Short mmCIF file of N, CA and C in Angstrom, two decimals:
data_model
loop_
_atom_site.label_atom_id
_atom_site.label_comp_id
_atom_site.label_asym_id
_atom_site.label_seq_id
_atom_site.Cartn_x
_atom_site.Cartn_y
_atom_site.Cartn_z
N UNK A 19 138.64 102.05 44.62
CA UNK A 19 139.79 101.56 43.95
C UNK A 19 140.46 102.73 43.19
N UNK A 20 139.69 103.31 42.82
CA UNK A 20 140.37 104.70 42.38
C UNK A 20 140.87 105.13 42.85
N UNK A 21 140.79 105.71 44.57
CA UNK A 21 141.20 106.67 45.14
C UNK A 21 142.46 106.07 45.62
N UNK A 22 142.70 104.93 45.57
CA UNK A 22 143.63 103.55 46.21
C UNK A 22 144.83 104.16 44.88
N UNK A 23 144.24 104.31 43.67
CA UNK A 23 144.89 103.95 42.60
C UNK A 23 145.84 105.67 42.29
N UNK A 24 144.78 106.58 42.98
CA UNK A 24 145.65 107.92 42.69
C UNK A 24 146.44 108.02 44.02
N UNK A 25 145.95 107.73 45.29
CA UNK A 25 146.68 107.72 46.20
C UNK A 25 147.90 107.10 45.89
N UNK A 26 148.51 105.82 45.67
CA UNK A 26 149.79 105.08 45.09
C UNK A 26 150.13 106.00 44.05
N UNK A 27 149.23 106.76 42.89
CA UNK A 27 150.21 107.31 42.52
C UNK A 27 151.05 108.12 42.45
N UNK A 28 149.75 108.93 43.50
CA UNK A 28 150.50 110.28 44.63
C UNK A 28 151.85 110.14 45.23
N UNK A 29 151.59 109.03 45.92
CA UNK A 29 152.31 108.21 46.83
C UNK A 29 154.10 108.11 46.03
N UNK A 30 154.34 107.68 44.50
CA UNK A 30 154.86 107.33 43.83
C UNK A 30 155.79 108.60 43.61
N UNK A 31 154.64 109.67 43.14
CA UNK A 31 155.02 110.89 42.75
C UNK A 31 155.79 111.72 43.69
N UNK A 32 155.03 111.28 44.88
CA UNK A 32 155.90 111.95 46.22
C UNK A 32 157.33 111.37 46.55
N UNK A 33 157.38 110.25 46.24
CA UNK A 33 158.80 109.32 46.06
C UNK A 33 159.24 109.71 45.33
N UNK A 34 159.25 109.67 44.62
CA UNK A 34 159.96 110.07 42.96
C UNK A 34 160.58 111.15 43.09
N UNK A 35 159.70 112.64 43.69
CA UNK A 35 159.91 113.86 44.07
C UNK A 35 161.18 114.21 45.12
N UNK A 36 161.26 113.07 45.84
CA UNK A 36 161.72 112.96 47.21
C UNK A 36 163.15 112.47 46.80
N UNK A 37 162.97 111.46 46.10
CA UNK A 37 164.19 111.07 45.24
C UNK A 37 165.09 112.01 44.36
N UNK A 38 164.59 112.95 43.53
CA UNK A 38 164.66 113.63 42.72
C UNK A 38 165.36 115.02 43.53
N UNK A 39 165.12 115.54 44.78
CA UNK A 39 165.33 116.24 45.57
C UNK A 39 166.70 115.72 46.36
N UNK A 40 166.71 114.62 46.80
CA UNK A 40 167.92 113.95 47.35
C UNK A 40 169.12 113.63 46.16
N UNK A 41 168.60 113.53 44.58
CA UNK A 41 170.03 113.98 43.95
C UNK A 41 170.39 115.13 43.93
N UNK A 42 169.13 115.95 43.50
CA UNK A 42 169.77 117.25 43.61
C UNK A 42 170.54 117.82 44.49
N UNK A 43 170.29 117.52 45.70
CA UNK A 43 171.04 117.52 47.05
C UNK A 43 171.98 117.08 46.56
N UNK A 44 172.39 115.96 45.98
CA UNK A 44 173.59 115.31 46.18
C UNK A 44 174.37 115.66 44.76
N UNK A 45 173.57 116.46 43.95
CA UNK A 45 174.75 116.71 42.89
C UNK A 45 174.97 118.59 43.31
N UNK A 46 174.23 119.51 44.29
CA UNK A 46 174.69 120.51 44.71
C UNK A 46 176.39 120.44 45.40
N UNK A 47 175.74 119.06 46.41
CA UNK A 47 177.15 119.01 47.06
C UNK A 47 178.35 118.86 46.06
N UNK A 48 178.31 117.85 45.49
CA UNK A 48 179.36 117.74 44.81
C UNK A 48 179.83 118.45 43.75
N UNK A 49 178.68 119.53 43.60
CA UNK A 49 179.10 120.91 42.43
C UNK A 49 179.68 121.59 43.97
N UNK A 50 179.22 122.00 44.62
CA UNK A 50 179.99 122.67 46.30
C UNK A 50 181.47 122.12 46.58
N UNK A 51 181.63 120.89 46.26
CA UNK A 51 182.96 120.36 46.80
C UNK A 51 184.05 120.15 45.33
N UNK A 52 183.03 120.32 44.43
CA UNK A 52 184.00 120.31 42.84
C UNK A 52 184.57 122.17 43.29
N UNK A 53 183.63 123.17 43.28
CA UNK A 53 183.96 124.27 43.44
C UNK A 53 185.05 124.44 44.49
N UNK A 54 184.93 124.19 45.50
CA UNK A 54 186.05 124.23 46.77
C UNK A 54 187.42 123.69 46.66
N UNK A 55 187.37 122.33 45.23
CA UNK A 55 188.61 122.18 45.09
C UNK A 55 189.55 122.94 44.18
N UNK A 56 188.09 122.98 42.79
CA UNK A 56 188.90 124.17 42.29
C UNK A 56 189.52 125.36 42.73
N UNK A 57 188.97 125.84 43.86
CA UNK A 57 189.08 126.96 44.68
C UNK A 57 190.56 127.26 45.00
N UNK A 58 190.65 125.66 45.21
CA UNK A 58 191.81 125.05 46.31
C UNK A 58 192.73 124.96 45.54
N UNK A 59 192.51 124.36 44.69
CA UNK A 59 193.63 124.25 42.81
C UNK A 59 194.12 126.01 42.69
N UNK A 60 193.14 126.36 42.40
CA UNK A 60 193.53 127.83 41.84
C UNK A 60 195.05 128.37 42.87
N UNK A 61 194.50 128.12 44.57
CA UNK A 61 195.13 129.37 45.56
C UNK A 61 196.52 128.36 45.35
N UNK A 62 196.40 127.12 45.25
CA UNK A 62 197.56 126.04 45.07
C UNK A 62 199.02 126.86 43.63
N UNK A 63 197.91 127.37 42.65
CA UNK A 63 198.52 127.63 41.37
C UNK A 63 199.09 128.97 41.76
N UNK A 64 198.16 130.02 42.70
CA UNK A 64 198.55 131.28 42.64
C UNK A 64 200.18 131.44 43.40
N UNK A 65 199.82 130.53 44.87
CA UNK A 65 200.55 129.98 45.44
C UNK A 65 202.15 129.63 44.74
N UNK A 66 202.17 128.84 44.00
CA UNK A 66 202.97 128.38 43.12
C UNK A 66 203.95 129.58 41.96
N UNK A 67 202.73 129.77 41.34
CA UNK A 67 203.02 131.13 40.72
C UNK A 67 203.71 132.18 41.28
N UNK A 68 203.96 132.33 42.82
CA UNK A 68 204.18 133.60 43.21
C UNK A 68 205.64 132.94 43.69
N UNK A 69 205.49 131.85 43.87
CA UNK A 69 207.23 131.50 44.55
C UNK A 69 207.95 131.28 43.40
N UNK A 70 207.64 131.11 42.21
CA UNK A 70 207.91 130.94 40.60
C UNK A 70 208.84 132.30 40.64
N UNK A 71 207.67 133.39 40.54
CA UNK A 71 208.07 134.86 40.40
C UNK A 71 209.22 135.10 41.35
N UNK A 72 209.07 134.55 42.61
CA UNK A 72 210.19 134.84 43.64
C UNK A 72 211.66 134.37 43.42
N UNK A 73 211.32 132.94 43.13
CA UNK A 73 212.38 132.58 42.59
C UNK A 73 213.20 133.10 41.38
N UNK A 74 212.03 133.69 40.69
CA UNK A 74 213.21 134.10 39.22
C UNK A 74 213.44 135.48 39.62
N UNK A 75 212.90 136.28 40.65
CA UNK A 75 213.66 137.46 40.70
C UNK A 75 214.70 137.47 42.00
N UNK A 76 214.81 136.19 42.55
CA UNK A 76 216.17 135.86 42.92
C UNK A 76 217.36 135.51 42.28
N UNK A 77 216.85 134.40 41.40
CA UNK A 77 217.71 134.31 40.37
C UNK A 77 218.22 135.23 39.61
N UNK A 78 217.86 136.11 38.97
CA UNK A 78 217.86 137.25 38.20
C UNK A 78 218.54 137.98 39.18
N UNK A 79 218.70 138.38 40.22
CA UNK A 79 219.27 139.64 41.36
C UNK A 79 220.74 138.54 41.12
N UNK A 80 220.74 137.25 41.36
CA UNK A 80 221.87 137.08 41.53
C UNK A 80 223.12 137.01 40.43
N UNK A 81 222.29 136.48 39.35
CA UNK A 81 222.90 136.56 38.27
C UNK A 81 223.42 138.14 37.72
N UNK A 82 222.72 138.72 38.54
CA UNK A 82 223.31 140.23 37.98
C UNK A 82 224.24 140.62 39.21
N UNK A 83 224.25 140.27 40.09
CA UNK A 83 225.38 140.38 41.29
C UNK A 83 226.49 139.25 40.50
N UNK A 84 226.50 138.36 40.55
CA UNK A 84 227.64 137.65 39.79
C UNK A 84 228.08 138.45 38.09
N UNK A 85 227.34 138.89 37.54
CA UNK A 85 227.38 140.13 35.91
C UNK A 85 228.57 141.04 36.64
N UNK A 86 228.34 141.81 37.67
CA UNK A 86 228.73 142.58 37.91
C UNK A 86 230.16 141.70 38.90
N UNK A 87 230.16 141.42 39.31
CA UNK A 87 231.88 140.63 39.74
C UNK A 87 232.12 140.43 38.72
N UNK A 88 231.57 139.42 37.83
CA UNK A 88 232.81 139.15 36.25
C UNK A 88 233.13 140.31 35.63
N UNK A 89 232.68 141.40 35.85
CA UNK A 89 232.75 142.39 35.29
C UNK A 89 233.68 143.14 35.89
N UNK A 90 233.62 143.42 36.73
CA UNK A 90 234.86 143.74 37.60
C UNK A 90 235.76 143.25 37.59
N UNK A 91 236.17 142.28 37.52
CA UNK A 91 237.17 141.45 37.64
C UNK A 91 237.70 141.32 36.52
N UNK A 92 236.91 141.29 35.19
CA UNK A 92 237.38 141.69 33.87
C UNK A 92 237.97 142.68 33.58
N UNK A 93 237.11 144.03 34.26
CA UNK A 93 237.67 145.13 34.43
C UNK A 93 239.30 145.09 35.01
N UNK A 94 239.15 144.56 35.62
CA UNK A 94 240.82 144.66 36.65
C UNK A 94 241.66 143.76 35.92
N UNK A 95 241.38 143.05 35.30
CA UNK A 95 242.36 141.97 34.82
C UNK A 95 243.02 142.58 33.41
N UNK A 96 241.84 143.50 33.07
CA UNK A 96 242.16 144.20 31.71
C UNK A 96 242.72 145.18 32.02
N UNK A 97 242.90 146.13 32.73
CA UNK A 97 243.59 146.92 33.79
C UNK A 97 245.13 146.58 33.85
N UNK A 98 245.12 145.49 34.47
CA UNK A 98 246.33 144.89 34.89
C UNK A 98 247.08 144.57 33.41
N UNK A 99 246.47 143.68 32.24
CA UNK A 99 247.19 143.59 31.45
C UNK A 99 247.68 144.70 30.58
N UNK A 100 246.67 145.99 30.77
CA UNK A 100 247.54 146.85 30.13
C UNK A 100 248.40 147.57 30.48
N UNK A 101 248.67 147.19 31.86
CA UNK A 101 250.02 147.84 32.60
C UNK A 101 251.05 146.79 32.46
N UNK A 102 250.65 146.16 31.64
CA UNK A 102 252.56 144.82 31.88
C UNK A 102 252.97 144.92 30.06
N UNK A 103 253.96 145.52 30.28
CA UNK A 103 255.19 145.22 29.42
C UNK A 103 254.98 143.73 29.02
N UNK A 104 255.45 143.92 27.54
CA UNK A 104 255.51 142.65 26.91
C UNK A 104 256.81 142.65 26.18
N UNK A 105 257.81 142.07 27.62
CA UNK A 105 259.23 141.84 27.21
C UNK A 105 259.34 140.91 25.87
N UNK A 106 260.23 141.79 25.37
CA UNK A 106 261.00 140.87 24.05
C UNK A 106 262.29 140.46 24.01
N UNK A 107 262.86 140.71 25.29
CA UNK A 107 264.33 140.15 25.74
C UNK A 107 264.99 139.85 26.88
N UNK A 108 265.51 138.58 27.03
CA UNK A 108 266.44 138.99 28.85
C UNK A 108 266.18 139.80 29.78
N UNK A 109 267.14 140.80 28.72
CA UNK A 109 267.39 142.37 29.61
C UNK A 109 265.97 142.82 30.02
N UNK A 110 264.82 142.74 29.12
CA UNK A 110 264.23 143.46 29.59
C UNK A 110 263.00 142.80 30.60
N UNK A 111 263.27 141.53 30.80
CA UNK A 111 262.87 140.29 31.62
C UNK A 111 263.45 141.24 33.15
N UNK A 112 264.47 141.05 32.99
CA UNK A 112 265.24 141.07 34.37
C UNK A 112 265.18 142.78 35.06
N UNK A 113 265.14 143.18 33.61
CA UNK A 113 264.28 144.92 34.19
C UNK A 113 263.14 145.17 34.91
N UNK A 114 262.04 144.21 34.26
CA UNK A 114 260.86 144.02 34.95
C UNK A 114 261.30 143.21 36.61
N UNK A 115 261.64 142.23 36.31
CA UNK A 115 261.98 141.14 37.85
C UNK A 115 262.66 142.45 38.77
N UNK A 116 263.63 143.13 38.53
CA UNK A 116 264.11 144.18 39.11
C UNK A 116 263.21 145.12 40.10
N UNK A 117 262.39 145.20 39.07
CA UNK A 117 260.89 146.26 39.29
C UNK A 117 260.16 145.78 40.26
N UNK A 118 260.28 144.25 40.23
CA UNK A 118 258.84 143.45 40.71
C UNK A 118 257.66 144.03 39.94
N UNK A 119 258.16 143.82 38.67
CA UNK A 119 256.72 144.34 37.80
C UNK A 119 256.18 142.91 37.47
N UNK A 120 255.04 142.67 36.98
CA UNK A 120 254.48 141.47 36.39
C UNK A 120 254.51 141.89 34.86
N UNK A 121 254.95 141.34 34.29
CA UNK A 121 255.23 141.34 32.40
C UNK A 121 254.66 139.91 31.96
N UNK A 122 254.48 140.39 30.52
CA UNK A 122 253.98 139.32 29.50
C UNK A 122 255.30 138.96 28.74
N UNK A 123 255.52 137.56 28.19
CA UNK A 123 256.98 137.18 27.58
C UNK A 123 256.21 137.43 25.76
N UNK A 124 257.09 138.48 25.58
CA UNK A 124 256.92 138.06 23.65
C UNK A 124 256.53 136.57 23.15
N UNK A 125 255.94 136.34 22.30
CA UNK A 125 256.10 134.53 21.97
C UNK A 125 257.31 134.56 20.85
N UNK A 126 258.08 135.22 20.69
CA UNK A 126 259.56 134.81 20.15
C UNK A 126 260.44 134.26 21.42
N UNK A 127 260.20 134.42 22.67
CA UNK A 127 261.00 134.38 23.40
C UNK A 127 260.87 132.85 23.87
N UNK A 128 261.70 132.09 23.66
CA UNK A 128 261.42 130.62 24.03
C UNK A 128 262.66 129.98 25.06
N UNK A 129 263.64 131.05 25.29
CA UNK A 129 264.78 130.54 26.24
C UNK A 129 264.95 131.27 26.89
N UNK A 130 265.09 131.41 28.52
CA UNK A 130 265.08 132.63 29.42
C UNK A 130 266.50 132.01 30.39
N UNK A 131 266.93 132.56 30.45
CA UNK A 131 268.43 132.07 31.18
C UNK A 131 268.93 133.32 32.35
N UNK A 132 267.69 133.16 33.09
CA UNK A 132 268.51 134.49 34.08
C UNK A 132 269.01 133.84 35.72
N UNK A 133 270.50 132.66 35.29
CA UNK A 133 270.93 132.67 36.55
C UNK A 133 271.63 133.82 36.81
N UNK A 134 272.07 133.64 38.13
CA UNK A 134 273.00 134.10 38.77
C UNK A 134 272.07 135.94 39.10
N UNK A 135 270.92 136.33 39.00
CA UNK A 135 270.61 137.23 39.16
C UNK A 135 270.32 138.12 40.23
N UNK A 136 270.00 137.32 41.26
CA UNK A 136 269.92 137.45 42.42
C UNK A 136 268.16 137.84 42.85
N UNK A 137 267.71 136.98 41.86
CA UNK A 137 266.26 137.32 42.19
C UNK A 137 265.94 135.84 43.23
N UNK A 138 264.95 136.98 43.87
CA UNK A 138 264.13 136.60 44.92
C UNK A 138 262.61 135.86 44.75
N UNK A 139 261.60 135.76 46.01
CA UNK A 139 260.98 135.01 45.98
C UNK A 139 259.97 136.11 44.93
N UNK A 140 259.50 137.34 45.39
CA UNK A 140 258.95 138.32 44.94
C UNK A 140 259.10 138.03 43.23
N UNK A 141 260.38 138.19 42.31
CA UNK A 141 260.75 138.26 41.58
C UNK A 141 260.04 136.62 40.85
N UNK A 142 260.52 135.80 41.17
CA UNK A 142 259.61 134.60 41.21
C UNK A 142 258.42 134.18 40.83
N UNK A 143 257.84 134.82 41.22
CA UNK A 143 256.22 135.59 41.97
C UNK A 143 255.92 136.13 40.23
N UNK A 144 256.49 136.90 39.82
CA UNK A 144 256.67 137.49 38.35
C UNK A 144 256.61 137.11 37.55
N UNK A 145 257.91 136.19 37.26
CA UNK A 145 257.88 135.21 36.25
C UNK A 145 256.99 133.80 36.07
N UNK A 146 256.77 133.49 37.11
CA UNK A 146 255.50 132.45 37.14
C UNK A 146 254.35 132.84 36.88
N UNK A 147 254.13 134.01 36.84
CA UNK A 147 252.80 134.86 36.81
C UNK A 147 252.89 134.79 35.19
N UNK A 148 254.12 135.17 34.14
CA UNK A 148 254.33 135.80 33.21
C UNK A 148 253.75 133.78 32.28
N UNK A 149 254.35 133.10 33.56
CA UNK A 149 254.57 131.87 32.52
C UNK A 149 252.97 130.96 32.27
N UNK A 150 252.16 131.70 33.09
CA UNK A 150 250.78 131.10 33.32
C UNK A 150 249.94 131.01 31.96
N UNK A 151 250.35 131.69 31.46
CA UNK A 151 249.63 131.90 29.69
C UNK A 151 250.36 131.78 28.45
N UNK A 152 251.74 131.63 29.27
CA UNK A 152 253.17 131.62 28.43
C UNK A 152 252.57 130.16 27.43
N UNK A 153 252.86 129.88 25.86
CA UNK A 153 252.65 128.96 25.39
C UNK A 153 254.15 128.79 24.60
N UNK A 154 255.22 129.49 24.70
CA UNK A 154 256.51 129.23 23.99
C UNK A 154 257.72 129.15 24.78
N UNK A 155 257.87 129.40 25.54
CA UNK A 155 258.77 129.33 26.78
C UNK A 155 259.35 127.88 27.04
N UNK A 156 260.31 127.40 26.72
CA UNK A 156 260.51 125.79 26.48
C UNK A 156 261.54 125.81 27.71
N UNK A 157 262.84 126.42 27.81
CA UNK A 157 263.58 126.45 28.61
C UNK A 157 263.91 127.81 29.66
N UNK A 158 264.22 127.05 31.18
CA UNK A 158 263.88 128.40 31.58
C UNK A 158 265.34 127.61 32.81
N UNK A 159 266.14 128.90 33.20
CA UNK A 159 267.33 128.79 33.87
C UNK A 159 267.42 129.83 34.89
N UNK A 160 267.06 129.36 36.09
CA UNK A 160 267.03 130.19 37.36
C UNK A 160 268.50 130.20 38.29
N UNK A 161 268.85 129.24 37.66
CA UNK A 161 270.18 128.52 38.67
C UNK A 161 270.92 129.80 39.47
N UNK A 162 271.24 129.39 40.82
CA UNK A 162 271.70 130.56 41.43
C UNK A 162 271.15 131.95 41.94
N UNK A 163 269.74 131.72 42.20
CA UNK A 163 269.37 132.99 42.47
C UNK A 163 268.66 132.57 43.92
N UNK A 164 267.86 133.47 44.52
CA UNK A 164 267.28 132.91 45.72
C UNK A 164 265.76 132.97 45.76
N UNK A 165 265.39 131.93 45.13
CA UNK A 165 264.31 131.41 44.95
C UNK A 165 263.87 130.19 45.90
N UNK A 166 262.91 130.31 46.54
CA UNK A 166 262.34 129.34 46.97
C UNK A 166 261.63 128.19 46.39
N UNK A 167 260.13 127.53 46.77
CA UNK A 167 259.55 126.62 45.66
C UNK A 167 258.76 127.11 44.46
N UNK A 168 259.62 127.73 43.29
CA UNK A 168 258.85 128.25 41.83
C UNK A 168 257.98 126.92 41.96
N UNK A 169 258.24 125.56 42.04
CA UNK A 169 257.40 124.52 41.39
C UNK A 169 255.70 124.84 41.39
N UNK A 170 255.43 124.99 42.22
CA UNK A 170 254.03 124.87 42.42
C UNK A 170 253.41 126.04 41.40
N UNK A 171 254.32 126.79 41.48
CA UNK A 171 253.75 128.16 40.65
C UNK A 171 253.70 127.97 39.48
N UNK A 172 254.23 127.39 38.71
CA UNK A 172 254.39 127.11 37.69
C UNK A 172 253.51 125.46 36.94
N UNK A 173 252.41 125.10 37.96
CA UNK A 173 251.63 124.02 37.63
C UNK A 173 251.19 124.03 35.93
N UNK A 174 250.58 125.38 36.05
CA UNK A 174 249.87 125.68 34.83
C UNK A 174 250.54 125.63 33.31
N UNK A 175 251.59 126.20 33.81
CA UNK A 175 252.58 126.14 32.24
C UNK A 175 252.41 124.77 31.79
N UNK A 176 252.04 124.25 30.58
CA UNK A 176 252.32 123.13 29.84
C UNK A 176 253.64 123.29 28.53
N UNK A 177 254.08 124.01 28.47
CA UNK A 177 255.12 124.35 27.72
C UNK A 177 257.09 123.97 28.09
N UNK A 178 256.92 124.48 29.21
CA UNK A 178 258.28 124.49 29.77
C UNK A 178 258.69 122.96 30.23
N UNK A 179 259.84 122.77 29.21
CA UNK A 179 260.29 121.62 29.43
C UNK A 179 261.55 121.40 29.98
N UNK A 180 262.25 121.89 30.27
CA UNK A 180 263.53 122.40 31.18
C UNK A 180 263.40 123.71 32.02
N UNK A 181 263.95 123.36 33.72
CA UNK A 181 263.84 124.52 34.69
C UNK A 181 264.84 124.02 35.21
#
């Protein structure tokens, strides 16, 4: 009965053992498959991370390609305005239109009356240009010259209330 009694408990111990071996087994794996996902997480993040980086040094290239057009274009616009006369009269309206220069109107100047001048579409072209920022310019008198459609050119003006 003894030997009955250590045998079972052998028996027990060997179960137990056997058991004890089959978690371990089974918590290796799942430390093996916890590791593999982390693995998998990480290359997911690096992954991520690197199209992050890609993206912002696309962004960044472009934003400095667009820096550099506004800049240019600032450049030229500032350029341009410091080559235009900033008529303070008629005469010297119709000197410029003459020129086909593009001029700025003084803001004293609020009535421009240049019929009969014989300006053209070019000339046109000028004064609509002049009137785009124009904020005092109330009346404006083309009558008689050979102008085609000023209208459209002149969308922007909110000022001019007679043409």
């Amino acid at each position: 009965e003894r030997v009955a009694s250590l045998e079972k408990a052998l028996a027990e111990k060997a179960a137990s053992e056997k058991a004890n071996a089959e978690r371990v087994a089974s918590l290796e794996k799942a430390l093996a498959e916890k590791a593999a996902s982390e693995k998998a997480n990480a290359e997911r993040v690096a992954s991520l991370e690197k199209a992050f980086a890609e993206r912002t040094a696309e962004k960044i290239a472009m934003e400095k390609v667009l820096a550099e057009h506004v800049e240019r274009a600032l450049a030229e616009e500032l350029k341009r305005r410091a080559n235009l006369r900033v008529c303070k009269s008629e005469e010297q309206v119709k000197e410029e239109i003459r020129k086909n220069n593009h001029f700025l109107l003084a803001p004293e100047i609020t009535t421009l009356k240049l019929y009969n001048n014989n300006i053209g579409d070019s000339g046109a072209e000028c004064i609509a240009s002049s009137l785009k920022e124009n904020k005092t310019l109330t009346y404006l008198n083309l009558f008689a010259n050979k102008i085609g459609d000023i209208a459209s050119s002149l969308k922007e003006n909110k000022t001019l209330t007679s043409l």
